[in-house]
């Protein structure tokens, strides 16, 4: 995804980064002071610090992990949630009421003729939801088990995307996907410039220029 890069720089020009000291998802750098209007000038922005390559420093912070989950259901919630989704449709509610009324003696229709089509339609819809959620779960597993190189203890080690934590030094090579939200600390080009494709995020195929921070 990134050509000769170590990842895109998410920091905007409105909030300059003064000291770069972290580079993984949910990692923060030491923020500069945002310029406020005169009426709010008294409120200072508290700097946030993330240390890189220090495994035990962030254990006390509740940083989110890098695990990706797009599946809607699990083994316990599948049937309750799918039935809830199906009965949000007025047609299913109507035909269910008709099926219930068919059990009474005053009903002119047989219960079999009303329940059978209803169960068939609900069964197809629930089976479709299950197949789609299975595909989402498979895609999540492929993403979470993908590997990326991280610099740890003076050497490059492969780590699964789901294991990437705040403060990890991530090495992204040419045409590789970026595993997390990262801060660009350097690139293979002398001027620290790389080009990133964000088609998976916004659908744009043109390459976007990213430049490493001068401090790194």
PDB file of C-alpha atoms in Angstrom:
ATOM      1  CA  UNK A   1       0.000   0.000   0.000  1.00  0.00           C
ATOM      2  CA  UNK A   2       2.778   2.409   0.887  1.00  0.00           C
ATOM      3  CA  UNK A   3       5.594   2.948  -1.556  1.00  0.00           C
ATOM      4  CA  UNK A   4       8.956   3.151   0.186  1.00  0.00           C
ATOM      5  CA  UNK A   5       7.353   4.155   3.411  1.00  0.00           C
ATOM      6  CA  UNK A   6       7.041   3.442   7.069  1.00  0.00           C
ATOM      7  CA  UNK A   7       3.395   4.479   7.055  1.00  0.00           C
ATOM      8  CA  UNK A   8       1.215   7.568   6.659  1.00  0.00           C
ATOM      9  CA  UNK A   9       1.330  10.511   9.005  1.00  0.00           C
ATOM     10  CA  UNK A  10      -2.125  11.128  10.488  1.00  0.00           C
ATOM     11  CA  UNK A  11      -1.173  14.414  12.138  1.00  0.00           C
ATOM     12  CA  UNK A  12      -2.796  17.434  10.490  1.00  0.00           C
ATOM     13  CA  UNK A  13      -1.183  20.799   9.934  1.00  0.00           C
ATOM     14  CA  UNK A  14      -3.568  22.445  12.365  1.00  0.00           C
ATOM     15  CA  UNK A  15      -1.965  20.651  15.330  1.00  0.00           C
ATOM     16  CA  UNK A  16       1.784  20.354  14.686  1.00  0.00           C
ATOM     17  CA  UNK A  17       3.672  17.536  16.353  1.00  0.00           C
ATOM     18  CA  UNK A  18       6.707  18.771  18.248  1.00  0.00           C
ATOM     19  CA  UNK A  19       8.316  15.578  19.539  1.00  0.00           C
ATOM     20  CA  UNK A  20       7.636  12.317  17.727  1.00  0.00           C
ATOM     21  CA  UNK A  21       7.965   9.434  20.162  1.00  0.00           C
ATOM     22  CA  UNK A  22       5.390   6.844  19.078  1.00  0.00           C
ATOM     23  CA  UNK A  23       4.195   5.145  15.935  1.00  0.00           C
ATOM     24  CA  UNK A  24       1.371   2.628  16.099  1.00  0.00           C
ATOM     25  CA  UNK A  25      -2.400   2.485  16.268  1.00  0.00           C
ATOM     26  CA  UNK A  26      -3.833   4.688  18.992  1.00  0.00           C
ATOM     27  CA  UNK A  27      -0.292   5.921  19.586  1.00  0.00           C
ATOM     28  CA  UNK A  28       0.041   9.566  20.360  1.00  0.00           C
ATOM     29  CA  UNK A  29       2.844  12.013  19.923  1.00  0.00           C
ATOM     30  CA  UNK A  30       3.588  14.967  22.071  1.00  0.00           C
ATOM     31  CA  UNK A  31       1.154  17.532  20.675  1.00  0.00           C
ATOM     32  CA  UNK A  32       1.956  21.167  20.133  1.00  0.00           C
ATOM     33  CA  UNK A  33      -0.318  23.826  21.569  1.00  0.00           C
ATOM     34  CA  UNK A  34      -3.375  24.486  19.429  1.00  0.00           C
ATOM     35  CA  UNK A  35      -3.968  28.144  18.774  1.00  0.00           C
ATOM     36  CA  UNK A  36      -7.168  29.254  20.496  1.00  0.00           C
ATOM     37  CA  UNK A  37      -9.249  32.400  20.090  1.00  0.00           C
ATOM     38  CA  UNK A  38      -8.570  35.203  22.511  1.00  0.00           C
ATOM     39  CA  UNK A  39     -11.557  34.249  24.664  1.00  0.00           C
ATOM     40  CA  UNK A  40     -10.204  30.725  25.175  1.00  0.00           C
ATOM     41  CA  UNK A  41      -6.497  31.469  25.287  1.00  0.00           C
ATOM     42  CA  UNK A  42      -6.282  30.590  28.974  1.00  0.00           C
ATOM     43  CA  UNK A  43      -7.035  26.898  28.307  1.00  0.00           C
ATOM     44  CA  UNK A  44      -3.810  25.006  27.648  1.00  0.00           C
ATOM     45  CA  UNK A  45      -3.625  21.715  25.772  1.00  0.00           C
ATOM     46  CA  UNK A  46      -2.135  18.990  27.922  1.00  0.00           C
ATOM     47  CA  UNK A  47       0.597  17.140  25.995  1.00  0.00           C
ATOM     48  CA  UNK A  48       0.217  13.398  25.518  1.00  0.00           C
ATOM     49  CA  UNK A  49       3.238  11.131  25.395  1.00  0.00           C
ATOM     50  CA  UNK A  50       3.699   7.652  23.996  1.00  0.00           C
ATOM     51  CA  UNK A  51       7.073   5.947  24.315  1.00  0.00           C
ATOM     52  CA  UNK A  52       8.177   3.666  21.533  1.00  0.00           C
ATOM     53  CA  UNK A  53       9.959   0.345  21.958  1.00  0.00           C
ATOM     54  CA  UNK A  54       9.156   0.270  25.676  1.00  0.00           C
ATOM     55  CA  UNK A  55       6.858  -2.682  26.210  1.00  0.00           C
ATOM     56  CA  UNK A  56       5.964  -2.154  29.867  1.00  0.00           C
ATOM     57  CA  UNK A  57       5.440   1.611  29.874  1.00  0.00           C
ATOM     58  CA  UNK A  58       1.867   1.625  28.549  1.00  0.00           C
ATOM     59  CA  UNK A  59       0.439  -1.224  30.594  1.00  0.00           C
ATOM     60  CA  UNK A  60      -1.279   1.239  32.920  1.00  0.00           C
ATOM     61  CA  UNK A  61      -2.987   3.033  29.994  1.00  0.00           C
ATOM     62  CA  UNK A  62      -6.217   1.718  28.503  1.00  0.00           C
ATOM     63  CA  UNK A  63      -5.115   1.885  24.882  1.00  0.00           C
ATOM     64  CA  UNK A  64      -7.260  -0.062  22.442  1.00  0.00           C
ATOM     65  CA  UNK A  65      -5.742  -3.089  20.783  1.00  0.00           C
ATOM     66  CA  UNK A  66      -5.481  -3.580  17.025  1.00  0.00           C
ATOM     67  CA  UNK A  67      -7.997  -6.412  16.763  1.00  0.00           C
ATOM     68  CA  UNK A  68     -10.514  -5.939  13.933  1.00  0.00           C
ATOM     69  CA  UNK A  69     -14.090  -7.223  14.262  1.00  0.00           C
ATOM     70  CA  UNK A  70     -16.746  -6.595  11.625  1.00  0.00           C
ATOM     71  CA  UNK A  71     -18.896  -9.666  12.339  1.00  0.00           C
ATOM     72  CA  UNK A  72     -22.359  -8.823  13.646  1.00  0.00           C
ATOM     73  CA  UNK A  73     -23.158 -12.007  15.570  1.00  0.00           C
ATOM     74  CA  UNK A  74     -21.698 -14.669  17.814  1.00  0.00           C
ATOM     75  CA  UNK A  75     -22.972 -18.104  18.823  1.00  0.00           C
ATOM     76  CA  UNK A  76     -25.252 -16.718  21.555  1.00  0.00           C
ATOM     77  CA  UNK A  77     -26.575 -13.601  19.852  1.00  0.00           C
ATOM     78  CA  UNK A  78     -27.143 -14.985  16.355  1.00  0.00           C
ATOM     79  CA  UNK A  79     -30.770 -16.146  16.642  1.00  0.00           C
ATOM     80  CA  UNK A  80     -32.026 -13.319  18.917  1.00  0.00           C
ATOM     81  CA  UNK A  81     -30.480 -10.616  16.744  1.00  0.00           C
ATOM     82  CA  UNK A  82     -31.511 -12.135  13.425  1.00  0.00           C
ATOM     83  CA  UNK A  83     -35.083 -12.610  14.606  1.00  0.00           C
ATOM     84  CA  UNK A  84     -35.112  -9.025  15.857  1.00  0.00           C
ATOM     85  CA  UNK A  85     -33.909  -7.818  12.467  1.00  0.00           C
ATOM     86  CA  UNK A  86     -36.533  -9.878  10.653  1.00  0.00           C
ATOM     87  CA  UNK A  87     -39.398  -8.660  12.804  1.00  0.00           C
ATOM     88  CA  UNK A  88     -38.474  -5.062  12.214  1.00  0.00           C
ATOM     89  CA  UNK A  89     -40.198  -5.602   8.876  1.00  0.00           C
ATOM     90  CA  UNK A  90     -43.927  -5.005   8.955  1.00  0.00           C
ATOM     91  CA  UNK A  91     -44.630  -7.837   6.508  1.00  0.00           C
ATOM     92  CA  UNK A  92     -43.121 -10.465   8.814  1.00  0.00           C
ATOM     93  CA  UNK A  93     -45.093  -9.145  11.773  1.00  0.00           C
ATOM     94  CA  UNK A  94     -48.326  -9.206   9.761  1.00  0.00           C
ATOM     95  CA  UNK A  95     -47.900 -12.770   8.496  1.00  0.00           C
ATOM     96  CA  UNK A  96     -46.920 -13.955  11.985  1.00  0.00           C
ATOM     97  CA  UNK A  97     -50.159 -12.520  13.406  1.00  0.00           C
ATOM     98  CA  UNK A  98     -52.112 -14.215  10.629  1.00  0.00           C
ATOM     99  CA  UNK A  99     -50.398 -17.521  11.439  1.00  0.00           C
ATOM    100  CA  UNK A 100     -51.268 -17.178  15.127  1.00  0.00           C
ATOM    101  CA  UNK A 101     -54.904 -16.362  14.359  1.00  0.00           C
ATOM    102  CA  UNK A 102     -55.147 -19.405  12.072  1.00  0.00           C
ATOM    103  CA  UNK A 103     -54.998 -21.666  15.152  1.00  0.00           C
ATOM    104  CA  UNK A 104     -58.351 -20.370  16.377  1.00  0.00           C
ATOM    105  CA  UNK A 105     -61.606 -21.959  15.296  1.00  0.00           C
ATOM    106  CA  UNK A 106     -62.972 -18.817  13.672  1.00  0.00           C
ATOM    107  CA  UNK A 107     -60.057 -18.644  11.225  1.00  0.00           C
ATOM    108  CA  UNK A 108     -61.038 -19.562   7.644  1.00  0.00           C
ATOM    109  CA  UNK A 109     -57.492 -20.746   6.752  1.00  0.00           C
ATOM    110  CA  UNK A 110     -55.473 -23.733   7.866  1.00  0.00           C
ATOM    111  CA  UNK A 111     -52.422 -23.172  10.101  1.00  0.00           C
ATOM    112  CA  UNK A 112     -50.275 -25.181   7.688  1.00  0.00           C
ATOM    113  CA  UNK A 113     -50.980 -22.838   4.780  1.00  0.00           C
ATOM    114  CA  UNK A 114     -49.863 -19.791   6.794  1.00  0.00           C
ATOM    115  CA  UNK A 115     -47.016 -21.128   8.929  1.00  0.00           C
ATOM    116  CA  UNK A 116     -45.182 -23.024   6.173  1.00  0.00           C
ATOM    117  CA  UNK A 117     -44.528 -20.002   3.897  1.00  0.00           C
ATOM    118  CA  UNK A 118     -43.630 -17.851   6.914  1.00  0.00           C
ATOM    119  CA  UNK A 119     -41.066 -20.342   8.224  1.00  0.00           C
ATOM    120  CA  UNK A 120     -39.650 -20.769   4.727  1.00  0.00           C
ATOM    121  CA  UNK A 121     -39.111 -17.025   4.268  1.00  0.00           C
ATOM    122  CA  UNK A 122     -37.677 -16.530   7.758  1.00  0.00           C
ATOM    123  CA  UNK A 123     -35.398 -19.547   7.346  1.00  0.00           C
ATOM    124  CA  UNK A 124     -33.976 -18.250   4.061  1.00  0.00           C
ATOM    125  CA  UNK A 125     -33.378 -14.793   5.543  1.00  0.00           C
ATOM    126  CA  UNK A 126     -31.666 -16.177   8.655  1.00  0.00           C
ATOM    127  CA  UNK A 127     -29.523 -18.539   6.560  1.00  0.00           C
ATOM    128  CA  UNK A 128     -28.479 -15.617   4.338  1.00  0.00           C
ATOM    129  CA  UNK A 129     -27.482 -13.562   7.398  1.00  0.00           C
ATOM    130  CA  UNK A 130     -25.485 -16.493   8.736  1.00  0.00           C
ATOM    131  CA  UNK A 131     -23.557 -16.976   5.482  1.00  0.00           C
ATOM    132  CA  UNK A 132     -22.761 -13.281   5.190  1.00  0.00           C
ATOM    133  CA  UNK A 133     -21.594 -13.091   8.798  1.00  0.00           C
ATOM    134  CA  UNK A 134     -19.432 -16.157   8.262  1.00  0.00           C
ATOM    135  CA  UNK A 135     -17.703 -14.389   5.366  1.00  0.00           C
ATOM    136  CA  UNK A 136     -17.157 -11.310   7.519  1.00  0.00           C
ATOM    137  CA  UNK A 137     -15.665 -13.433  10.293  1.00  0.00           C
ATOM    138  CA  UNK A 138     -13.330 -15.131   7.803  1.00  0.00           C
ATOM    139  CA  UNK A 139     -12.184 -11.752   6.461  1.00  0.00           C
ATOM    140  CA  UNK A 140     -11.596 -10.522  10.030  1.00  0.00           C
ATOM    141  CA  UNK A 141      -9.451 -13.566  10.772  1.00  0.00           C
ATOM    142  CA  UNK A 142      -7.328 -13.004   7.666  1.00  0.00           C
ATOM    143  CA  UNK A 143      -6.739  -9.385   8.606  1.00  0.00           C
ATOM    144  CA  UNK A 144      -5.974 -10.071  12.263  1.00  0.00           C
ATOM    145  CA  UNK A 145      -3.536 -12.891  11.438  1.00  0.00           C
ATOM    146  CA  UNK A 146      -1.661 -10.895   8.790  1.00  0.00           C
ATOM    147  CA  UNK A 147       1.936 -10.162   9.775  1.00  0.00           C
ATOM    148  CA  UNK A 148       3.974  -6.986   9.833  1.00  0.00           C
ATOM    149  CA  UNK A 149       7.570  -6.306  10.833  1.00  0.00           C
ATOM    150  CA  UNK A 150       8.178  -4.469  14.093  1.00  0.00           C
ATOM    151  CA  UNK A 151      11.453  -3.236  15.532  1.00  0.00           C
ATOM    152  CA  UNK A 152      11.871  -4.743  18.990  1.00  0.00           C
ATOM    153  CA  UNK A 153      14.975  -4.988  21.156  1.00  0.00           C
ATOM    154  CA  UNK A 154      17.323  -4.051  18.338  1.00  0.00           C
ATOM    155  CA  UNK A 155      15.977  -6.440  15.702  1.00  0.00           C
ATOM    156  CA  UNK A 156      13.098  -6.861  13.277  1.00  0.00           C
ATOM    157  CA  UNK A 157      10.432  -9.313  14.355  1.00  0.00           C
ATOM    158  CA  UNK A 158       7.243 -10.357  12.652  1.00  0.00           C
ATOM    159  CA  UNK A 159       4.067  -9.659  14.578  1.00  0.00           C
ATOM    160  CA  UNK A 160       0.424 -10.278  13.815  1.00  0.00           C
ATOM    161  CA  UNK A 161      -1.649  -7.191  13.156  1.00  0.00           C
ATOM    162  CA  UNK A 162      -3.859  -7.917  16.160  1.00  0.00           C
ATOM    163  CA  UNK A 163      -0.755  -7.908  18.394  1.00  0.00           C
ATOM    164  CA  UNK A 164       0.360  -4.405  17.401  1.00  0.00           C
ATOM    165  CA  UNK A 165       0.188  -2.067  20.365  1.00  0.00           C
ATOM    166  CA  UNK A 166       0.668   1.612  21.084  1.00  0.00           C
ATOM    167  CA  UNK A 167       4.353   2.518  20.901  1.00  0.00           C
ATOM    168  CA  UNK A 168       5.403  -0.263  18.496  1.00  0.00           C
ATOM    169  CA  UNK A 169       7.846   0.683  15.747  1.00  0.00           C
ATOM    170  CA  UNK A 170       6.207  -0.673  12.593  1.00  0.00           C
ATOM    171  CA  UNK A 171       8.162  -1.192   9.370  1.00  0.00           C
ATOM    172  CA  UNK A 172       5.962  -1.023   6.264  1.00  0.00           C
ATOM    173  CA  UNK A 173       7.651  -1.886   2.998  1.00  0.00           C
ATOM    174  CA  UNK A 174       6.759  -1.067  -0.581  1.00  0.00           C
ATOM    175  CA  UNK A 175       3.260  -2.195  -1.667  1.00  0.00           C
ATOM    176  CA  UNK A 176       2.403  -3.441   1.828  1.00  0.00           C
ATOM    177  CA  UNK A 177      -0.768  -2.461   3.637  1.00  0.00           C
ATOM    178  CA  UNK A 178      -0.529  -0.278   6.718  1.00  0.00           C
ATOM    179  CA  UNK A 179      -1.658  -2.372   9.709  1.00  0.00           C
ATOM    180  CA  UNK A 180      -2.823   0.475  11.953  1.00  0.00           C
ATOM    181  CA  UNK A 181      -3.011   4.220  12.462  1.00  0.00           C
ATOM    182  CA  UNK A 182       0.638   5.197  12.580  1.00  0.00           C
ATOM    183  CA  UNK A 183       2.883   8.253  12.643  1.00  0.00           C
ATOM    184  CA  UNK A 184       5.449   8.433   9.847  1.00  0.00           C
ATOM    185  CA  UNK A 185       8.886   8.637  11.448  1.00  0.00           C
ATOM    186  CA  UNK A 186      11.010   8.013   8.374  1.00  0.00           C
ATOM    187  CA  UNK A 187      11.120   6.682   4.836  1.00  0.00           C
ATOM    188  CA  UNK A 188      13.696   5.120   2.527  1.00  0.00           C
ATOM    189  CA  UNK A 189      13.906   8.276   0.407  1.00  0.00           C
ATOM    190  CA  UNK A 190      16.489  10.873   1.528  1.00  0.00           C
ATOM    191  CA  UNK A 191      13.852  13.565   2.050  1.00  0.00           C
ATOM    192  CA  UNK A 192      11.545  11.282   4.062  1.00  0.00           C
ATOM    193  CA  UNK A 193       8.713  11.305   1.522  1.00  0.00           C
ATOM    194  CA  UNK A 194       6.461   8.385   0.626  1.00  0.00           C
ATOM    195  CA  UNK A 195       3.256   7.893  -1.346  1.00  0.00           C
ATOM    196  CA  UNK A 196       0.232   6.158   0.115  1.00  0.00           C
ATOM    197  CA  UNK A 197      -2.844   4.767  -1.600  1.00  0.00           C
ATOM    198  CA  UNK A 198      -6.049   5.118   0.437  1.00  0.00           C
ATOM    199  CA  UNK A 199      -8.465   3.267  -1.853  1.00  0.00           C
ATOM    200  CA  UNK A 200      -9.579   0.978   0.993  1.00  0.00           C
ATOM    201  CA  UNK A 201     -10.594   4.016   3.048  1.00  0.00           C
ATOM    202  CA  UNK A 202     -12.087   6.569   0.657  1.00  0.00           C
ATOM    203  CA  UNK A 203     -12.074   4.833  -2.739  1.00  0.00           C
ATOM    204  CA  UNK A 204      -9.517   7.223  -4.222  1.00  0.00           C
ATOM    205  CA  UNK A 205      -6.840   5.578  -6.352  1.00  0.00           C
ATOM    206  CA  UNK A 206      -4.493   8.547  -6.612  1.00  0.00           C
ATOM    207  CA  UNK A 207      -1.389   8.405  -4.435  1.00  0.00           C
ATOM    208  CA  UNK A 208      -1.175  10.813  -1.517  1.00  0.00           C
ATOM    209  CA  UNK A 209       2.141  12.295  -0.485  1.00  0.00           C
ATOM    210  CA  UNK A 210       3.225  11.833   3.118  1.00  0.00           C
ATOM    211  CA  UNK A 211       6.343  13.299   4.696  1.00  0.00           C
ATOM    212  CA  UNK A 212       8.120  12.189   7.827  1.00  0.00           C
ATOM    213  CA  UNK A 213       8.405  14.624  10.679  1.00  0.00           C
ATOM    214  CA  UNK A 214      11.557  16.702  10.725  1.00  0.00           C
ATOM    215  CA  UNK A 215      12.181  15.765  14.358  1.00  0.00           C
ATOM    216  CA  UNK A 216      12.586  12.078  13.492  1.00  0.00           C
TER     217      UNK A 216
END
